[in-house]
């Protein structure tokens, strides 16, 4: 089932996306949060998202107040779960005091609500990755809304919080998707291609080689090879001075209203 979901290639070879400072009028027109510095430098700012103001999930744990202007931050993001290996991943993250962002599929949340609840309790962020992982650009506005709303409800039922961020499956988005999401669309700047290679050593190597301050790294926690790679990723990035933050934290708790899509700046396919 998952392999079918992955039949459309992601931006292969775009892992080293050219990173360009965001200088569009839409960013200049917003009050860019100071901590968004590193992230904004990578962000492909392509327009305002409609909808209510961004409201971050609060994380009151004081030891996690990380100033990404002063320290090297990286946002590890995990798509398509939760799955059978997600709990193991939570243990790996906890060992490094790392926060991450999980872009969950609604039907998987219903199957495994407790691990999602535990992720939130541990300080991780939950994003919406649709109900059944379709290419949203092929759906009607109504169907897009349904895909997102069903997942919102599943996450809220499991955790008490509603996702603040959306990551469209396959990184496929357009104006209609942006409009229906009513929230920032968050893509990534480093693609480990872990779903294709299923090789722990490679996942770790790509992560460590391509990371930059402010990177948003894409993983899939439904693959055991990815979860197995994480101790190496966490150790290597820690040795390089990185702190592990959620996407919300990376953007200073006040992001987007924008689309974060570093791939688009490379001029490649999406
Ligand atoms: Ni996905």
PDB file of N, CA and C in Angstrom, residues 75-147:
ATOM      1  N   UNK A  75      15.265  20.956  12.067  1.00  0.00           N
ATOM      2  CA  UNK A  75      13.944  20.361  12.307  1.00  0.00           C
ATOM      3  C   UNK A  75      13.882  19.003  11.616  1.00  0.00           C
ATOM      4  N   UNK A  76      13.825  17.950  12.423  1.00  0.00           N
ATOM      5  CA  UNK A  76      13.638  16.603  11.886  1.00  0.00           C
ATOM      6  C   UNK A  76      12.136  16.384  11.728  1.00  0.00           C
ATOM      7  N   UNK A  77      11.725  15.952  10.548  1.00  0.00           N
ATOM      8  CA  UNK A  77      10.289  15.753  10.303  1.00  0.00           C
ATOM      9  C   UNK A  77      10.048  14.324   9.810  1.00  0.00           C
ATOM     10  N   UNK A  78       8.974  13.730  10.298  1.00  0.00           N
ATOM     11  CA  UNK A  78       8.673  12.325  10.011  1.00  0.00           C
ATOM     12  C   UNK A  78       7.268  12.212   9.441  1.00  0.00           C
ATOM     13  N   UNK A  79       7.169  11.702   8.230  1.00  0.00           N
ATOM     14  CA  UNK A  79       5.894  11.640   7.516  1.00  0.00           C
ATOM     15  C   UNK A  79       5.298  10.229   7.513  1.00  0.00           C
ATOM     16  N   UNK A  80       4.005  10.205   7.284  1.00  0.00           N
ATOM     17  CA  UNK A  80       3.237   8.998   6.915  1.00  0.00           C
ATOM     18  C   UNK A  80       2.835   8.103   8.081  1.00  0.00           C
ATOM     19  N   UNK A  81       3.338   8.382   9.283  1.00  0.00           N
ATOM     20  CA  UNK A  81       2.971   7.568  10.439  1.00  0.00           C
ATOM     21  C   UNK A  81       1.655   8.043  11.036  1.00  0.00           C
ATOM     22  N   UNK A  82       1.392   7.631  12.270  1.00  0.00           N
ATOM     23  CA  UNK A  82       2.282   6.754  13.044  1.00  0.00           C
ATOM     24  C   UNK A  82       2.234   5.318  12.535  1.00  0.00           C
ATOM     25  N   UNK A  83       3.301   4.589  12.859  1.00  0.00           N
ATOM     26  CA  UNK A  83       3.401   3.198  12.442  1.00  0.00           C
ATOM     27  C   UNK A  83       4.014   2.370  13.547  1.00  0.00           C
ATOM     28  N   UNK A  84       4.324   1.133  13.230  1.00  0.00           N
ATOM     29  CA  UNK A  84       4.820   0.210  14.258  1.00  0.00           C
ATOM     30  C   UNK A  84       6.165   0.612  14.864  1.00  0.00           C
ATOM     31  N   UNK A  85       6.901   1.503  14.195  1.00  0.00           N
ATOM     32  CA  UNK A  85       8.246   1.856  14.693  1.00  0.00           C
ATOM     33  C   UNK A  85       8.286   3.227  15.356  1.00  0.00           C
ATOM     34  N   UNK A  86       7.136   3.888  15.372  1.00  0.00           N
ATOM     35  CA  UNK A  86       7.115   5.260  15.878  1.00  0.00           C
ATOM     36  C   UNK A  86       7.488   5.324  17.362  1.00  0.00           C
ATOM     37  N   UNK A  87       7.053   4.333  18.119  1.00  0.00           N
ATOM     38  CA  UNK A  87       7.368   4.371  19.548  1.00  0.00           C
ATOM     39  C   UNK A  87       8.873   4.215  19.790  1.00  0.00           C
ATOM     40  N   UNK A  88       9.485   3.385  19.017  1.00  0.00           N
ATOM     41  CA  UNK A  88      10.953   3.249  19.121  1.00  0.00           C
ATOM     42  C   UNK A  88      11.621   4.580  18.780  1.00  0.00           C
ATOM     43  N   UNK A  89      11.105   5.232  17.772  1.00  0.00           N
ATOM     44  CA  UNK A  89      11.645   6.537  17.386  1.00  0.00           C
ATOM     45  C   UNK A  89      11.515   7.537  18.531  1.00  0.00           C
ATOM     46  N   UNK A  90      10.396   7.520  19.212  1.00  0.00           N
ATOM     47  CA  UNK A  90      10.214   8.440  20.346  1.00  0.00           C
ATOM     48  C   UNK A  90      11.291   8.203  21.405  1.00  0.00           C
ATOM     49  N   UNK A  91      11.644   6.956  21.600  1.00  0.00           N
ATOM     50  CA  UNK A  91      12.708   6.653  22.578  1.00  0.00           C
ATOM     51  C   UNK A  91      14.051   7.212  22.110  1.00  0.00           C
ATOM     52  N   UNK A  92      14.342   7.062  20.835  1.00  0.00           N
ATOM     53  CA  UNK A  92      15.606   7.611  20.303  1.00  0.00           C
ATOM     54  C   UNK A  92      15.643   9.127  20.471  1.00  0.00           C
ATOM     55  N   UNK A  93      14.539   9.779  20.156  1.00  0.00           N
ATOM     56  CA  UNK A  93      14.496  11.245  20.261  1.00  0.00           C
ATOM     57  C   UNK A  93      14.675  11.677  21.717  1.00  0.00           C
ATOM     58  N   UNK A  94      14.006  10.954  22.623  1.00  0.00           N
ATOM     59  CA  UNK A  94      14.095  11.316  24.038  1.00  0.00           C
ATOM     60  C   UNK A  94      15.526  11.195  24.548  1.00  0.00           C
ATOM     61  N   UNK A  95      16.261  10.225  24.033  1.00  0.00           N
ATOM     62  CA  UNK A  95      17.637  10.025  24.488  1.00  0.00           C
ATOM     63  C   UNK A  95      18.515  11.229  24.168  1.00  0.00           C
ATOM     64  N   UNK A  96      18.133  12.000  23.176  1.00  0.00           N
ATOM     65  CA  UNK A  96      18.897  13.192  22.787  1.00  0.00           C
ATOM     66  C   UNK A  96      18.159  14.477  23.126  1.00  0.00           C
ATOM     67  N   UNK A  97      17.094  14.355  23.914  1.00  0.00           N
ATOM     68  CA  UNK A  97      16.317  15.530  24.285  1.00  0.00           C
ATOM     69  C   UNK A  97      15.890  16.302  23.030  1.00  0.00           C
ATOM     70  N   UNK A  98      15.535  15.564  22.014  1.00  0.00           N
ATOM     71  CA  UNK A  98      15.237  16.155  20.709  1.00  0.00           C
ATOM     72  C   UNK A  98      13.740  16.322  20.514  1.00  0.00           C
ATOM     73  N   UNK A  99      13.361  17.452  19.966  1.00  0.00           N
ATOM     74  CA  UNK A  99      11.988  17.660  19.511  1.00  0.00           C
ATOM     75  C   UNK A  99      11.932  17.444  18.006  1.00  0.00           C
ATOM     76  N   UNK A 100      10.818  16.895  17.552  1.00  0.00           N
ATOM     77  CA  UNK A 100      10.646  16.653  16.120  1.00  0.00           C
ATOM     78  C   UNK A 100       9.210  16.976  15.741  1.00  0.00           C
ATOM     79  N   UNK A 101       8.953  16.911  14.449  1.00  0.00           N
ATOM     80  CA  UNK A 101       7.602  17.163  13.942  1.00  0.00           C
ATOM     81  C   UNK A 101       7.136  15.937  13.169  1.00  0.00           C
ATOM     82  N   UNK A 102       5.938  15.484  13.504  1.00  0.00           N
ATOM     83  CA  UNK A 102       5.355  14.312  12.853  1.00  0.00           C
ATOM     84  C   UNK A 102       4.205  14.759  11.965  1.00  0.00           C
ATOM     85  N   UNK A 103       4.352  14.557  10.667  1.00  0.00           N
ATOM     86  CA  UNK A 103       3.256  14.847   9.741  1.00  0.00           C
ATOM     87  C   UNK A 103       2.491  13.536   9.547  1.00  0.00           C
ATOM     88  N   UNK A 104       1.387  13.438  10.270  1.00  0.00           N
ATOM     89  CA  UNK A 104       0.694  12.154  10.377  1.00  0.00           C
ATOM     90  C   UNK A 104      -0.419  12.014   9.351  1.00  0.00           C
ATOM     91  N   UNK A 105      -0.678  10.760   9.008  1.00  0.00           N
ATOM     92  CA  UNK A 105      -1.789  10.402   8.133  1.00  0.00           C
ATOM     93  C   UNK A 105      -2.972  10.038   9.038  1.00  0.00           C
ATOM     94  N   UNK A 106      -4.110  10.673   8.801  1.00  0.00           N
ATOM     95  CA  UNK A 106      -5.249  10.544   9.700  1.00  0.00           C
ATOM     96  C   UNK A 106      -5.665   9.117   9.980  1.00  0.00           C
ATOM     97  N   UNK A 107      -5.714   8.302   8.943  1.00  0.00           N
ATOM     98  CA  UNK A 107      -6.181   6.935   9.178  1.00  0.00           C
ATOM     99  C   UNK A 107      -5.176   6.159  10.032  1.00  0.00           C
ATOM    100  N   UNK A 108      -3.931   6.542  10.030  1.00  0.00           N
ATOM    101  CA  UNK A 108      -2.951   5.893  10.909  1.00  0.00           C
ATOM    102  C   UNK A 108      -3.071   6.399  12.347  1.00  0.00           C
ATOM    103  N   UNK A 109      -3.508   7.634  12.494  1.00  0.00           N
ATOM    104  CA  UNK A 109      -3.738   8.177  13.839  1.00  0.00           C
ATOM    105  C   UNK A 109      -4.868   7.418  14.526  1.00  0.00           C
ATOM    106  N   UNK A 110      -5.910   7.148  13.763  1.00  0.00           N
ATOM    107  CA  UNK A 110      -7.040   6.402  14.326  1.00  0.00           C
ATOM    108  C   UNK A 110      -6.599   4.997  14.742  1.00  0.00           C
ATOM    109  N   UNK A 111      -5.670   4.430  13.993  1.00  0.00           N
ATOM    110  CA  UNK A 111      -5.191   3.084  14.314  1.00  0.00           C
ATOM    111  C   UNK A 111      -4.264   3.080  15.527  1.00  0.00           C
ATOM    112  N   UNK A 112      -3.521   4.186  15.731  1.00  0.00           N
ATOM    113  CA  UNK A 112      -2.532   4.234  16.809  1.00  0.00           C
ATOM    114  C   UNK A 112      -2.585   5.572  17.540  1.00  0.00           C
ATOM    115  N   UNK A 113      -3.701   5.861  18.171  1.00  0.00           N
ATOM    116  CA  UNK A 113      -3.819   7.199  18.779  1.00  0.00           C
ATOM    117  C   UNK A 113      -2.869   7.429  19.953  1.00  0.00           C
ATOM    118  N   UNK A 114      -2.546   6.367  20.669  1.00  0.00           N
ATOM    119  CA  UNK A 114      -1.787   6.579  21.897  1.00  0.00           C
ATOM    120  C   UNK A 114      -0.366   7.068  21.631  1.00  0.00           C
ATOM    121  N   UNK A 115       0.232   6.556  20.588  1.00  0.00           N
ATOM    122  CA  UNK A 115       1.613   6.985  20.321  1.00  0.00           C
ATOM    123  C   UNK A 115       1.642   8.451  19.892  1.00  0.00           C
ATOM    124  N   UNK A 116       0.564   8.897  19.253  1.00  0.00           N
ATOM    125  CA  UNK A 116       0.492  10.313  18.866  1.00  0.00           C
ATOM    126  C   UNK A 116       0.311  11.181  20.117  1.00  0.00           C
ATOM    127  N   UNK A 117      -0.544  10.697  21.007  1.00  0.00           N
ATOM    128  CA  UNK A 117      -0.727  11.429  22.265  1.00  0.00           C
ATOM    129  C   UNK A 117       0.596  11.512  23.037  1.00  0.00           C
ATOM    130  N   UNK A 118       1.325  10.404  23.080  1.00  0.00           N
ATOM    131  CA  UNK A 118       2.598  10.390  23.797  1.00  0.00           C
ATOM    132  C   UNK A 118       3.622  11.299  23.122  1.00  0.00           C
ATOM    133  N   UNK A 119       3.558  11.391  21.821  1.00  0.00           N
ATOM    134  CA  UNK A 119       4.477  12.288  21.099  1.00  0.00           C
ATOM    135  C   UNK A 119       4.224  13.736  21.504  1.00  0.00           C
ATOM    136  N   UNK A 120       2.972  14.110  21.562  1.00  0.00           N
ATOM    137  CA  UNK A 120       2.643  15.484  21.974  1.00  0.00           C
ATOM    138  C   UNK A 120       3.087  15.726  23.419  1.00  0.00           C
ATOM    139  N   UNK A 121       2.840  14.752  24.266  1.00  0.00           N
ATOM    140  CA  UNK A 121       3.227  14.899  25.676  1.00  0.00           C
ATOM    141  C   UNK A 121       4.733  15.065  25.812  1.00  0.00           C
ATOM    142  N   UNK A 122       5.494  14.486  24.895  1.00  0.00           N
ATOM    143  CA  UNK A 122       6.950  14.578  24.942  1.00  0.00           C
ATOM    144  C   UNK A 122       7.471  15.862  24.295  1.00  0.00           C
ATOM    145  N   UNK A 123       6.574  16.707  23.820  1.00  0.00           N
ATOM    146  CA  UNK A 123       7.007  17.991  23.267  1.00  0.00           C
ATOM    147  C   UNK A 123       7.142  18.028  21.763  1.00  0.00           C
ATOM    148  N   UNK A 124       6.760  16.965  21.098  1.00  0.00           N
ATOM    149  CA  UNK A 124       6.832  16.948  19.633  1.00  0.00           C
ATOM    150  C   UNK A 124       5.616  17.654  19.042  1.00  0.00           C
ATOM    151  N   UNK A 125       5.783  18.045  17.795  1.00  0.00           N
ATOM    152  CA  UNK A 125       4.719  18.755  17.094  1.00  0.00           C
ATOM    153  C   UNK A 125       4.049  17.788  16.106  1.00  0.00           C
ATOM    154  N   UNK A 126       2.752  17.951  15.960  1.00  0.00           N
ATOM    155  CA  UNK A 126       2.005  17.112  15.017  1.00  0.00           C
ATOM    156  C   UNK A 126       1.493  17.983  13.878  1.00  0.00           C
ATOM    157  N   UNK A 127       1.806  17.572  12.667  1.00  0.00           N
ATOM    158  CA  UNK A 127       1.293  18.252  11.488  1.00  0.00           C
ATOM    159  C   UNK A 127       0.339  17.336  10.729  1.00  0.00           C
ATOM    160  N   UNK A 128      -0.443  17.945   9.849  1.00  0.00           N
ATOM    161  CA  UNK A 128      -1.473  17.227   9.099  1.00  0.00           C
ATOM    162  C   UNK A 128      -0.914  16.790   7.735  1.00  0.00           C
ATOM    163  N   UNK A 129      -0.950  15.492   7.493  1.00  0.00           N
ATOM    164  CA  UNK A 129      -0.447  14.938   6.222  1.00  0.00           C
ATOM    165  C   UNK A 129      -1.583  14.231   5.468  1.00  0.00           C
ATOM    166  N   UNK A 130      -2.775  14.721   5.682  1.00  0.00           N
ATOM    167  CA  UNK A 130      -4.025  14.243   5.051  1.00  0.00           C
ATOM    168  C   UNK A 130      -4.531  12.931   5.663  1.00  0.00           C
ATOM    169  N   UNK A 131      -5.704  12.549   5.249  1.00  0.00           N
ATOM    170  CA  UNK A 131      -6.347  11.344   5.779  1.00  0.00           C
ATOM    171  C   UNK A 131      -5.806  10.068   5.134  1.00  0.00           C
ATOM    172  N   UNK A 132      -5.682  10.069   3.807  1.00  0.00           N
ATOM    173  CA  UNK A 132      -5.307   8.831   3.112  1.00  0.00           C
ATOM    174  C   UNK A 132      -4.192   9.033   2.084  1.00  0.00           C
ATOM    175  N   UNK A 133      -3.475  10.162   2.213  1.00  0.00           N
ATOM    176  CA  UNK A 133      -2.270  10.385   1.411  1.00  0.00           C
ATOM    177  C   UNK A 133      -2.496  10.494  -0.101  1.00  0.00           C
ATOM    178  N   UNK A 134      -3.510  11.221  -0.530  1.00  0.00           N
ATOM    179  CA  UNK A 134      -3.676  11.433  -1.970  1.00  0.00           C
ATOM    180  C   UNK A 134      -2.833  12.623  -2.456  1.00  0.00           C
ATOM    181  N   UNK A 135      -2.706  12.728  -3.752  1.00  0.00           N
ATOM    182  CA  UNK A 135      -2.151  13.934  -4.363  1.00  0.00           C
ATOM    183  C   UNK A 135      -3.259  14.991  -4.336  1.00  0.00           C
ATOM    184  N   UNK A 136      -3.127  15.964  -3.460  1.00  0.00           N
ATOM    185  CA  UNK A 136      -4.206  16.934  -3.260  1.00  0.00           C
ATOM    186  C   UNK A 136      -4.473  17.791  -4.492  1.00  0.00           C
ATOM    187  N   UNK A 137      -3.464  17.928  -5.349  1.00  0.00           N
ATOM    188  CA  UNK A 137      -3.657  18.784  -6.525  1.00  0.00           C
ATOM    189  C   UNK A 137      -4.625  18.146  -7.526  1.00  0.00           C
ATOM    190  N   UNK A 138      -4.963  16.881  -7.303  1.00  0.00           N
ATOM    191  CA  UNK A 138      -5.914  16.205  -8.197  1.00  0.00           C
ATOM    192  C   UNK A 138      -7.316  16.151  -7.616  1.00  0.00           C
ATOM    193  N   UNK A 139      -7.500  16.744  -6.449  1.00  0.00           N
ATOM    194  CA  UNK A 139      -8.798  16.675  -5.784  1.00  0.00           C
ATOM    195  C   UNK A 139      -9.546  18.007  -5.896  1.00  0.00           C
ATOM    196  N   UNK A 140     -10.861  17.908  -5.707  1.00  0.00           N
ATOM    197  CA  UNK A 140     -11.692  19.114  -5.671  1.00  0.00           C
ATOM    198  C   UNK A 140     -11.427  19.853  -4.363  1.00  0.00           C
ATOM    199  N   UNK A 141     -11.741  21.139  -4.323  1.00  0.00           N
ATOM    200  CA  UNK A 141     -11.582  21.876  -3.061  1.00  0.00           C
ATOM    201  C   UNK A 141     -12.303  21.195  -1.902  1.00  0.00           C
ATOM    202  N   UNK A 142     -13.467  20.671  -2.168  1.00  0.00           N
ATOM    203  CA  UNK A 142     -14.227  20.014  -1.102  1.00  0.00           C
ATOM    204  C   UNK A 142     -13.497  18.762  -0.599  1.00  0.00           C
ATOM    205  N   UNK A 143     -12.956  18.007  -1.525  1.00  0.00           N
ATOM    206  CA  UNK A 143     -12.234  16.787  -1.141  1.00  0.00           C
ATOM    207  C   UNK A 143     -10.946  17.123  -0.393  1.00  0.00           C
ATOM    208  N   UNK A 144     -10.294  18.200  -0.784  1.00  0.00           N
ATOM    209  CA  UNK A 144      -9.097  18.641  -0.060  1.00  0.00           C
ATOM    210  C   UNK A 144      -9.465  18.973   1.384  1.00  0.00           C
ATOM    211  N   UNK A 145     -10.545  19.740   1.523  1.00  0.00           N
ATOM    212  CA  UNK A 145     -10.983  20.110   2.881  1.00  0.00           C
ATOM    213  C   UNK A 145     -11.292  18.876   3.718  1.00  0.00           C
ATOM    214  N   UNK A 146     -11.941  17.903   3.097  1.00  0.00           N
ATOM    215  CA  UNK A 146     -12.304  16.681   3.814  1.00  0.00           C
ATOM    216  C   UNK A 146     -11.061  15.913   4.270  1.00  0.00           C
ATOM    217  N   UNK A 147     -10.085  15.798   3.374  1.00  0.00           N
ATOM    218  CA  UNK A 147      -8.837  15.103   3.718  1.00  0.00           C
ATOM    219  C   UNK A 147      -8.165  15.738   4.939  1.00  0.00           C
TER     220      UNK A 147
END
